[in-house]
mmCIF file with all atom_site columns, C-alpha atoms in Angstrom:
data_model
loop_
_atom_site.group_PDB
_atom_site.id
_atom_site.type_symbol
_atom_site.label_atom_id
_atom_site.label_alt_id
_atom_site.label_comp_id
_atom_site.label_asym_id
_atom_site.label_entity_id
_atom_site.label_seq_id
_atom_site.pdbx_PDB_ins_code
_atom_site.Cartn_x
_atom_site.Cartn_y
_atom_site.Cartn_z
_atom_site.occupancy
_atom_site.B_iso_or_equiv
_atom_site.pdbx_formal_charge
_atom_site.auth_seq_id
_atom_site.auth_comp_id
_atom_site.auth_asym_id
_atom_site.auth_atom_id
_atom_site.pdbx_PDB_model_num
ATOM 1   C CA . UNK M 1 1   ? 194.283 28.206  218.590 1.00 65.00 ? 150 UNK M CA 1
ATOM 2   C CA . UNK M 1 2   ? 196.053 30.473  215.696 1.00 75.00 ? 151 UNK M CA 1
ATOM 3   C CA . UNK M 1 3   ? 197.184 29.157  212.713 1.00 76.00 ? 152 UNK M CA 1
ATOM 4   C CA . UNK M 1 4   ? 201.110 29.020  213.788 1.00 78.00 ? 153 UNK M CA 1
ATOM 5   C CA . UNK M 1 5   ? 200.284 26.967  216.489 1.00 78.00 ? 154 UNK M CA 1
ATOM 6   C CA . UNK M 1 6   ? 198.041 24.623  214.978 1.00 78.00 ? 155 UNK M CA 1
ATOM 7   C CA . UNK M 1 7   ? 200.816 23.896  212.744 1.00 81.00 ? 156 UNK M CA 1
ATOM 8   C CA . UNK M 1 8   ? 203.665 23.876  215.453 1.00 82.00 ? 157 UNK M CA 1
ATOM 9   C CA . UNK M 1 9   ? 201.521 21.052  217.192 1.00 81.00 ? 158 UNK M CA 1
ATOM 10  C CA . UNK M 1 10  ? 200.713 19.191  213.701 1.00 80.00 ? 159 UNK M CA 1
ATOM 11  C CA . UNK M 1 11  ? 204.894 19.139  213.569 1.00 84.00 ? 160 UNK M CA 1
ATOM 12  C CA . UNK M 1 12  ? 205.316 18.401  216.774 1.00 86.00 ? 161 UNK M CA 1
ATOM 13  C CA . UNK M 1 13  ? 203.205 15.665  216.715 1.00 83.00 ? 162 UNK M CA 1
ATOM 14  C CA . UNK M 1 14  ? 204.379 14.123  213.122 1.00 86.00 ? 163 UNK M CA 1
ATOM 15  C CA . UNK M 1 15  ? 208.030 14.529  214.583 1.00 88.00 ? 164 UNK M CA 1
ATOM 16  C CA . UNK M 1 16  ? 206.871 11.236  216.784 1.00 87.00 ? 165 UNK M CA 1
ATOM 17  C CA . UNK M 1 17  ? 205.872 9.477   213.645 1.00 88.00 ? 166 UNK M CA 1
ATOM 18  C CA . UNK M 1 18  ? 208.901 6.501   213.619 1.00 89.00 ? 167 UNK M CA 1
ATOM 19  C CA . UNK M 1 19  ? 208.005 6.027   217.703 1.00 87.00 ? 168 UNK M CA 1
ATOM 20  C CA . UNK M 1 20  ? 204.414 5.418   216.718 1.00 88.00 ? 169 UNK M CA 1
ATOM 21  C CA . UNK M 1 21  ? 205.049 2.851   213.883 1.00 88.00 ? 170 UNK M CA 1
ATOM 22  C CA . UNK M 1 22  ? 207.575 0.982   215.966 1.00 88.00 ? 171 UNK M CA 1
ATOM 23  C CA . UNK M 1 23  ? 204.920 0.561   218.772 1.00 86.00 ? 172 UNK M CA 1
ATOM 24  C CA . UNK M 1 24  ? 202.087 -0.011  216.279 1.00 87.00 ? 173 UNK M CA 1
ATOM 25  C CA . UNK M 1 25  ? 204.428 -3.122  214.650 1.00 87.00 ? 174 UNK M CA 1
ATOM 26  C CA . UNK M 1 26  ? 204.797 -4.355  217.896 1.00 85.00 ? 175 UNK M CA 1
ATOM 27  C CA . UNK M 1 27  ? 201.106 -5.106  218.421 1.00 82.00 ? 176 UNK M CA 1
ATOM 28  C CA . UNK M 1 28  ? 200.049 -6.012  214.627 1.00 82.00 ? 177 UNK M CA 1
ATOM 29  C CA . UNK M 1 29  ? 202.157 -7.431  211.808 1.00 81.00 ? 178 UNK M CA 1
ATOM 30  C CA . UNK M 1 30  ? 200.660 -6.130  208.813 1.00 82.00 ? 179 UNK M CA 1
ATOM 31  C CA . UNK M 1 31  ? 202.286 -2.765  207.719 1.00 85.00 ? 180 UNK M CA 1
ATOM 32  C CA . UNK M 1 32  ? 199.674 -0.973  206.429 1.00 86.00 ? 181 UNK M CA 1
ATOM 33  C CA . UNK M 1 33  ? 197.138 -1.939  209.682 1.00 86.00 ? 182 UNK M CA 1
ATOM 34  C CA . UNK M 1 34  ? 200.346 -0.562  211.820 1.00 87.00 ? 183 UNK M CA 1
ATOM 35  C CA . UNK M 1 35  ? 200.398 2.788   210.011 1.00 89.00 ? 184 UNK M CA 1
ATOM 36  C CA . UNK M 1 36  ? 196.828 3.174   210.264 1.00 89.00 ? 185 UNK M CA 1
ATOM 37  C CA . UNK M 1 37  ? 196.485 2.187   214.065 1.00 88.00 ? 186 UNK M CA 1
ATOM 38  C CA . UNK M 1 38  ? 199.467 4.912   214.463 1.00 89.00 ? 187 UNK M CA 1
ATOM 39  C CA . UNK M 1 39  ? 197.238 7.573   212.041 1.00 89.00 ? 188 UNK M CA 1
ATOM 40  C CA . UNK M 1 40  ? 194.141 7.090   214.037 1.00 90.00 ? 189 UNK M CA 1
ATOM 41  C CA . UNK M 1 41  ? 196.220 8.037   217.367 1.00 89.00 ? 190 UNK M CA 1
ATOM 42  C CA . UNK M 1 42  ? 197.398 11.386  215.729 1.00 88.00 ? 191 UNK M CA 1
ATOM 43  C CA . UNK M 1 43  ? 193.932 11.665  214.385 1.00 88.00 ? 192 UNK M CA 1
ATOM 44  C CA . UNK M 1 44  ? 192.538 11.468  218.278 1.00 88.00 ? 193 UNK M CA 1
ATOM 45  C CA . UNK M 1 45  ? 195.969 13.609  219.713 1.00 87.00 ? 194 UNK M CA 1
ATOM 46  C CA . UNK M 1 46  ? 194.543 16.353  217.242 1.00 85.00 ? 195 UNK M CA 1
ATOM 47  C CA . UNK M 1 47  ? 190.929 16.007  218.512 1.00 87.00 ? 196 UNK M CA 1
ATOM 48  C CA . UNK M 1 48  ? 192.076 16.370  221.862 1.00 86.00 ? 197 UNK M CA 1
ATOM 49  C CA . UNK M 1 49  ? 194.157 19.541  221.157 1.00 85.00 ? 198 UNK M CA 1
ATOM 50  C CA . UNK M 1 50  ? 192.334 20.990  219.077 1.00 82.00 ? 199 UNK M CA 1
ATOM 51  C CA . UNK M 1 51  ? 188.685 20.521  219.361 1.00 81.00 ? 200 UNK M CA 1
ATOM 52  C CA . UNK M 1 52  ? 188.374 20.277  222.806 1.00 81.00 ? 201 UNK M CA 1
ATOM 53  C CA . UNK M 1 53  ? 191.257 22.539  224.281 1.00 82.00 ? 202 UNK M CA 1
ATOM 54  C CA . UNK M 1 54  ? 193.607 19.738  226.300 1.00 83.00 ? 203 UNK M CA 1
ATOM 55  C CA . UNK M 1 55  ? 197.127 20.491  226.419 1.00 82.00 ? 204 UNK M CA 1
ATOM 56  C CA . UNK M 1 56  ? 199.004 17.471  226.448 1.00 82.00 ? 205 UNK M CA 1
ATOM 57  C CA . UNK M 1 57  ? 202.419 17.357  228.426 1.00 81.00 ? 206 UNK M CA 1
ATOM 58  C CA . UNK M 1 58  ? 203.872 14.430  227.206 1.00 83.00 ? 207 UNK M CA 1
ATOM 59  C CA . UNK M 1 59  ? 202.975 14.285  223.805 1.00 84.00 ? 208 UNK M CA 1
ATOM 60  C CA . UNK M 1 60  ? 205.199 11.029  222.743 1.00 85.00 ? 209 UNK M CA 1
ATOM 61  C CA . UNK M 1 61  ? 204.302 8.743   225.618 1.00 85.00 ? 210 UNK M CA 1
ATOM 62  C CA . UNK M 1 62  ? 200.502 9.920   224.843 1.00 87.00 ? 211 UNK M CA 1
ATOM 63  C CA . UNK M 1 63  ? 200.549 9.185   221.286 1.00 87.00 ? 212 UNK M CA 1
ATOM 64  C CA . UNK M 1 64  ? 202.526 5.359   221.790 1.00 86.00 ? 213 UNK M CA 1
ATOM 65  C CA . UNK M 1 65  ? 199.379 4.624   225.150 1.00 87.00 ? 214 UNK M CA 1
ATOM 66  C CA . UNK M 1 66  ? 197.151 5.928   222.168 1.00 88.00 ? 215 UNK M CA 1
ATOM 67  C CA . UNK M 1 67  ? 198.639 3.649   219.614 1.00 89.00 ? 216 UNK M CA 1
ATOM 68  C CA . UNK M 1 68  ? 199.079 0.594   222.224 1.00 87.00 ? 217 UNK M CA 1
ATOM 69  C CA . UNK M 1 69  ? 195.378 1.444   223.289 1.00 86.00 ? 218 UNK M CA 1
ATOM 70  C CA . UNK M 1 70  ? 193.648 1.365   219.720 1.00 87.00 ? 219 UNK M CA 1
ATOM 71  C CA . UNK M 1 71  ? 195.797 -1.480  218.958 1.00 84.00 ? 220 UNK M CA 1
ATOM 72  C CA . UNK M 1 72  ? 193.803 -3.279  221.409 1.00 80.00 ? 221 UNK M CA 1
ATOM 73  C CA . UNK M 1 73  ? 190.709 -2.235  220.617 1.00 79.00 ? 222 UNK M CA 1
ATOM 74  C CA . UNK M 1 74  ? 191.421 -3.088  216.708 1.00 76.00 ? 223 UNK M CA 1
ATOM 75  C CA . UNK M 1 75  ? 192.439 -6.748  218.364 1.00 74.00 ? 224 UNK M CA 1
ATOM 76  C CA . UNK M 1 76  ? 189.094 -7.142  220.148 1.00 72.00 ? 225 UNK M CA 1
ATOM 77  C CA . UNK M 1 77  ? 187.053 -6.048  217.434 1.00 68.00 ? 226 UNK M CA 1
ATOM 78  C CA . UNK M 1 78  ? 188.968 -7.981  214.625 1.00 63.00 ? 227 UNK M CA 1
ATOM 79  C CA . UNK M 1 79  ? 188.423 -11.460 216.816 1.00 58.00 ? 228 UNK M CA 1
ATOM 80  C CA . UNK M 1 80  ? 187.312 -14.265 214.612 1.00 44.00 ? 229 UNK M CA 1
ATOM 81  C CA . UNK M 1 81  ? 183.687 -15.131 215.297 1.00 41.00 ? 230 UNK M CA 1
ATOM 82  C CA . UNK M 1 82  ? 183.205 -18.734 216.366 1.00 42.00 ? 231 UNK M CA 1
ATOM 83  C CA . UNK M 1 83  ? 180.415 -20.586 217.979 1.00 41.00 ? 232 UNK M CA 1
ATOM 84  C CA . UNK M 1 84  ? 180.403 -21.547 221.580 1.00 44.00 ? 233 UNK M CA 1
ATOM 85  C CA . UNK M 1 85  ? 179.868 -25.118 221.513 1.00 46.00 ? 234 UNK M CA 1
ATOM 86  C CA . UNK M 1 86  ? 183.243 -25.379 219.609 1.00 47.00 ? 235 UNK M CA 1
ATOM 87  C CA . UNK M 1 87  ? 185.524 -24.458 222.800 1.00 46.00 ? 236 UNK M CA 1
ATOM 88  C CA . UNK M 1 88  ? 185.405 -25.354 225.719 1.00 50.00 ? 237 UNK M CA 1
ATOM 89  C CA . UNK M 1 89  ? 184.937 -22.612 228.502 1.00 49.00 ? 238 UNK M CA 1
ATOM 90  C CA . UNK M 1 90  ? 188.426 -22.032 229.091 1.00 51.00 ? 239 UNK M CA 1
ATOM 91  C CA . UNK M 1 91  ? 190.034 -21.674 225.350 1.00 48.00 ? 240 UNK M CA 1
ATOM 92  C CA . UNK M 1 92  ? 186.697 -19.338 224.010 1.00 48.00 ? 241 UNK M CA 1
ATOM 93  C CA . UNK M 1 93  ? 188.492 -16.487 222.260 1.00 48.00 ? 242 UNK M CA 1
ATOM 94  C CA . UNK M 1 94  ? 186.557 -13.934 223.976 1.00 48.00 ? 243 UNK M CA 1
ATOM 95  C CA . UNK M 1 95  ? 188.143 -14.398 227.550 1.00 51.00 ? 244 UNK M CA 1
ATOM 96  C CA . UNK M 1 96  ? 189.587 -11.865 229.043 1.00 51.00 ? 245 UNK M CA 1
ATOM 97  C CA . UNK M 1 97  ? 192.940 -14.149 229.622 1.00 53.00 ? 246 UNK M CA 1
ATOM 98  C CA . UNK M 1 98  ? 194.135 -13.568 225.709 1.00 55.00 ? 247 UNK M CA 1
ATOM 99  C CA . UNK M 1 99  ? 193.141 -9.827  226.196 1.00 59.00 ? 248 UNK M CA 1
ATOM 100 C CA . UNK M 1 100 ? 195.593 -9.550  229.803 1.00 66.00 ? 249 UNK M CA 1
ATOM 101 C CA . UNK M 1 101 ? 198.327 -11.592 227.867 1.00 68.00 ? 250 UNK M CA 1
ATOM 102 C CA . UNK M 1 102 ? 197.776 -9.439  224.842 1.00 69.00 ? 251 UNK M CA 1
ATOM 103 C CA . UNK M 1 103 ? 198.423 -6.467  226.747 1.00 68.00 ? 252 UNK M CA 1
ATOM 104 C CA . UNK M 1 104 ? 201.108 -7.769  229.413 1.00 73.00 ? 253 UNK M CA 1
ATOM 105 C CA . UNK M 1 105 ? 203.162 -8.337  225.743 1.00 75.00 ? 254 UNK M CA 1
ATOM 106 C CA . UNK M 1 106 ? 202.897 -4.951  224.770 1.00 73.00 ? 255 UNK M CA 1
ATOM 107 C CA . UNK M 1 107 ? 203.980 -3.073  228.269 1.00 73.00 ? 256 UNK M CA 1
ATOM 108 C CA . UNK M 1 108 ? 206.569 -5.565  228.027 1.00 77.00 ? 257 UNK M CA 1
ATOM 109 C CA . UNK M 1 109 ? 208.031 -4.740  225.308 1.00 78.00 ? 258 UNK M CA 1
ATOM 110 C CA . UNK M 1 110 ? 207.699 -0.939  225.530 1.00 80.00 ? 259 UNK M CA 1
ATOM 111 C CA . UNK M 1 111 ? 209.924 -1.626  228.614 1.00 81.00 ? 260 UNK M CA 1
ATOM 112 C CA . UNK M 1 112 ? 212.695 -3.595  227.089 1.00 81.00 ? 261 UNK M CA 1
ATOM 113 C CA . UNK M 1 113 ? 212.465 -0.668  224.121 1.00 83.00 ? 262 UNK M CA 1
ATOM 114 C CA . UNK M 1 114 ? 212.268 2.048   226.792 1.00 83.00 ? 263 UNK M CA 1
ATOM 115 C CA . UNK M 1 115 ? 215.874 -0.001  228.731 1.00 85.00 ? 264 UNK M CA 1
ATOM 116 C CA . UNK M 1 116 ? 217.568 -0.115  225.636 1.00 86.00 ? 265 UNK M CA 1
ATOM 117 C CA . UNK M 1 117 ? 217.271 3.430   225.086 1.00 87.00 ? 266 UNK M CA 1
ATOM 118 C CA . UNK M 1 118 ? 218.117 4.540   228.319 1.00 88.00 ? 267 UNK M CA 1
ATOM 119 C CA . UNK M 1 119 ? 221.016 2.352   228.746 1.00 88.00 ? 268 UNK M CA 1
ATOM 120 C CA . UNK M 1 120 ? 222.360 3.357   225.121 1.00 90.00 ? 269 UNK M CA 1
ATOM 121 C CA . UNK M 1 121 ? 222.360 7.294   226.020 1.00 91.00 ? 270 UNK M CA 1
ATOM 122 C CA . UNK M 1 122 ? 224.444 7.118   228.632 1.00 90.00 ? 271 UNK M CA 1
ATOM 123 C CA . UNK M 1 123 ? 228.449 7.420   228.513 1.00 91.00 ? 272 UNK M CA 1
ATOM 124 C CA . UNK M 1 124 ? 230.722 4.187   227.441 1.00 90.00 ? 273 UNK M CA 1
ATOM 125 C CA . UNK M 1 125 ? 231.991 4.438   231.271 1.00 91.00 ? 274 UNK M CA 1
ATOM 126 C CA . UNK M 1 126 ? 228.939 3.800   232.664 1.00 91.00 ? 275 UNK M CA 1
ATOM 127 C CA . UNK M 1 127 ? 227.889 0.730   229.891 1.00 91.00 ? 276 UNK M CA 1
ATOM 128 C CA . UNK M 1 128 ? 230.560 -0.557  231.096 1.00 91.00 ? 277 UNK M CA 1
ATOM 129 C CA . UNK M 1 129 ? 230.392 -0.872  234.597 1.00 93.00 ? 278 UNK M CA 1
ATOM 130 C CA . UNK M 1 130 ? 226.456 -1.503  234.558 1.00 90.00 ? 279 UNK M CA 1
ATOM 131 C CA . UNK M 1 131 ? 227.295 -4.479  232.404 1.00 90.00 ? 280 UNK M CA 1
ATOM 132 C CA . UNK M 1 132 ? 230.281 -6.047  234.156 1.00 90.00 ? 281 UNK M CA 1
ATOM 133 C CA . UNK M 1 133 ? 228.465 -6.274  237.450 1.00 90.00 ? 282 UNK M CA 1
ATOM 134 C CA . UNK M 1 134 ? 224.987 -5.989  237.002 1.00 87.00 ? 283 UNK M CA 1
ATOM 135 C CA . UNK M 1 135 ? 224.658 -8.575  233.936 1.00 84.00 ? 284 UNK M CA 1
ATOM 136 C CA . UNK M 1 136 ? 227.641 -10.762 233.860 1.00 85.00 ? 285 UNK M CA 1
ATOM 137 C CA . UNK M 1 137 ? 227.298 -10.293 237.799 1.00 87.00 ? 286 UNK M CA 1
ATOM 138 C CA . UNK M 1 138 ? 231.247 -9.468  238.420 1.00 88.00 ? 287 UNK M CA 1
ATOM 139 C CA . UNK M 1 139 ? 232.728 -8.436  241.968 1.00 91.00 ? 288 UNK M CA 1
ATOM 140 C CA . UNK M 1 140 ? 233.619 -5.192  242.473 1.00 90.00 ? 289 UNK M CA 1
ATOM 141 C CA . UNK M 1 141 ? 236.755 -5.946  243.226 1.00 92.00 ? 290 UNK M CA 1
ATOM 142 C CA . UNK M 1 142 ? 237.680 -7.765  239.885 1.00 91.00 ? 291 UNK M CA 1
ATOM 143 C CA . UNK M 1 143 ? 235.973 -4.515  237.793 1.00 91.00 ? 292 UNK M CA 1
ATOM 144 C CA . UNK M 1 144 ? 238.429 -2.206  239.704 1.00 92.00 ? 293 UNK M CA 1
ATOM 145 C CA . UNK M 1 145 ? 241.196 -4.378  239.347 1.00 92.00 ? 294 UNK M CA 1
ATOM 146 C CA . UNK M 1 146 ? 240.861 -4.435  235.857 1.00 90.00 ? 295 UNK M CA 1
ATOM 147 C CA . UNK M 1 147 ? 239.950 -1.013  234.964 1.00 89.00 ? 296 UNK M CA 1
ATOM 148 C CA . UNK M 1 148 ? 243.014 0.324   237.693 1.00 91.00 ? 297 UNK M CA 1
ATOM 149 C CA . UNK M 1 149 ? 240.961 1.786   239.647 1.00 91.00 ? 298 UNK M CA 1
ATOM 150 C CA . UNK M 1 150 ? 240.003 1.440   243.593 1.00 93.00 ? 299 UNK M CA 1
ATOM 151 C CA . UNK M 1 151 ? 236.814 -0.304  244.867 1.00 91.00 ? 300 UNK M CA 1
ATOM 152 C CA . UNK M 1 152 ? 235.265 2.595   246.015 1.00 93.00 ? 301 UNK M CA 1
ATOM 153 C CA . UNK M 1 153 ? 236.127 4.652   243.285 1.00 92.00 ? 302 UNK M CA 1
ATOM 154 C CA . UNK M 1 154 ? 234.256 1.972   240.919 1.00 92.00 ? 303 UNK M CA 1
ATOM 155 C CA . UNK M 1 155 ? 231.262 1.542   243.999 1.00 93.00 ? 304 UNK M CA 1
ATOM 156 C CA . UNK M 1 156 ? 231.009 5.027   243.323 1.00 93.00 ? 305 UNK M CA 1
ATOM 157 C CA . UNK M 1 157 ? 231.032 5.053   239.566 1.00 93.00 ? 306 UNK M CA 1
ATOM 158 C CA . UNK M 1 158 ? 228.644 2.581   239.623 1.00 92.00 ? 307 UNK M CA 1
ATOM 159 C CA . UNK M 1 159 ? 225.907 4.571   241.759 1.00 93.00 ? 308 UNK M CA 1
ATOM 160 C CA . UNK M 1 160 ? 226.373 7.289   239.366 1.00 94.00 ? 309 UNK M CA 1
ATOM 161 C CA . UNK M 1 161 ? 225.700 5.140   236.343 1.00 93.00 ? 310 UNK M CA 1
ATOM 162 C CA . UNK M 1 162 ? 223.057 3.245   238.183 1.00 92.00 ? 311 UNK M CA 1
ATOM 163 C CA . UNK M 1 163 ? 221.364 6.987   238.716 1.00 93.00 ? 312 UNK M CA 1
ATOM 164 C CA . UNK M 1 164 ? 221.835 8.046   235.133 1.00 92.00 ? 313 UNK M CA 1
ATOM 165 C CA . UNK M 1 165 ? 219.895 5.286   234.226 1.00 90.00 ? 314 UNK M CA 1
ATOM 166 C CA . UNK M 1 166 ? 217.068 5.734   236.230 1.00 89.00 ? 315 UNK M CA 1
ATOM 167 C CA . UNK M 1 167 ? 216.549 9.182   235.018 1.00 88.00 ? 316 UNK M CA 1
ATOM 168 C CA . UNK M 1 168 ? 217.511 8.392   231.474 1.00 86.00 ? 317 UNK M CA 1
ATOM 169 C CA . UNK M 1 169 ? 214.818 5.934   231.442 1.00 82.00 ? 318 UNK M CA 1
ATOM 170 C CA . UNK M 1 170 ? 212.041 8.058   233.443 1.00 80.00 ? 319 UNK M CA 1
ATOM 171 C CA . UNK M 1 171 ? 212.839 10.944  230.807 1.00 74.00 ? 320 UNK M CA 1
#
């Protein structure tokens, strides 16, 4: 790889820098631990790229699986060491139960991150009528009424917005 595009990938890659200490925070509290969790998933990124010749397609949602991925490994590997006579078979800090409900909290809360996003990007309009009947769980009828418009002018305002979303939030 020449030197331009060694460094257009090194950009490229630091550009998803805020992403990857938002989803490192989300798995440890300790700043420091979080920046060095997201480091180590550039570190490997680069590796990939460079060493061995991968091209990556979707660089930021490879980097956050990357940081989410190391994150668990640093939580396995950190575990407390305790004897096991001290805990009974089903509270023993090595089951895999704390490792599922460990990762169930992070793809969680990538989704509720990944929601927010896609529902903020798309127009006022749309907020609006996403909200109004999918959340506060209004008729169609009242939502036209109040915005003057017909039923199936909002029914069909709605399907848009409902669409945007969906490919907002795929994207």
């Amino acid at each position: 790889m020449r030197p331009a595009a060694r460094a257009a990938l090194g950009a490229e890659i630091m550009s998803h820098w805020p992403a990857l200490l938002r989803a490192a925070r989300r798995i440890v509290d300790d700043p420091a631990t979080a920046e060095d969790l997201a480091a180590e998933a550039v570190a490997r990124t680069l590796r990939i790229c460079l060493v061995e010749g991968q091209h990556i397609d979707h660089l930021r949602a490879y980097l956050c699986t990357a940081v989410r991925t190391i994150g668990v490994d640093h939580h396995r590997r950190d575990r407390h060491v305790a004897f096991v006579g001290d805990f009974r078979d089903d509270q023993h800090p090595l089951s895999a139960a704390a490792d599922t409900a460990l990762w169930e909290r992070l793809v969680r809360a990538e989704e509720h991150e990944n929601i927010a996003r896609a529902y903020g990007e798309l127009r006022t309009r749309w907020q609006d009528v996403l909200y109004r009947i999918d959340i506060e769980g209004d008729l169609l009828i009242d939502v036209a009424t109040d915005l003057g418009m017909r039923p199936n002018s909002v029914a069909a305002l709605l399907w848009r917005a409902r669409r945007a979303l969906r490919e907002s939030y795929l994207a």
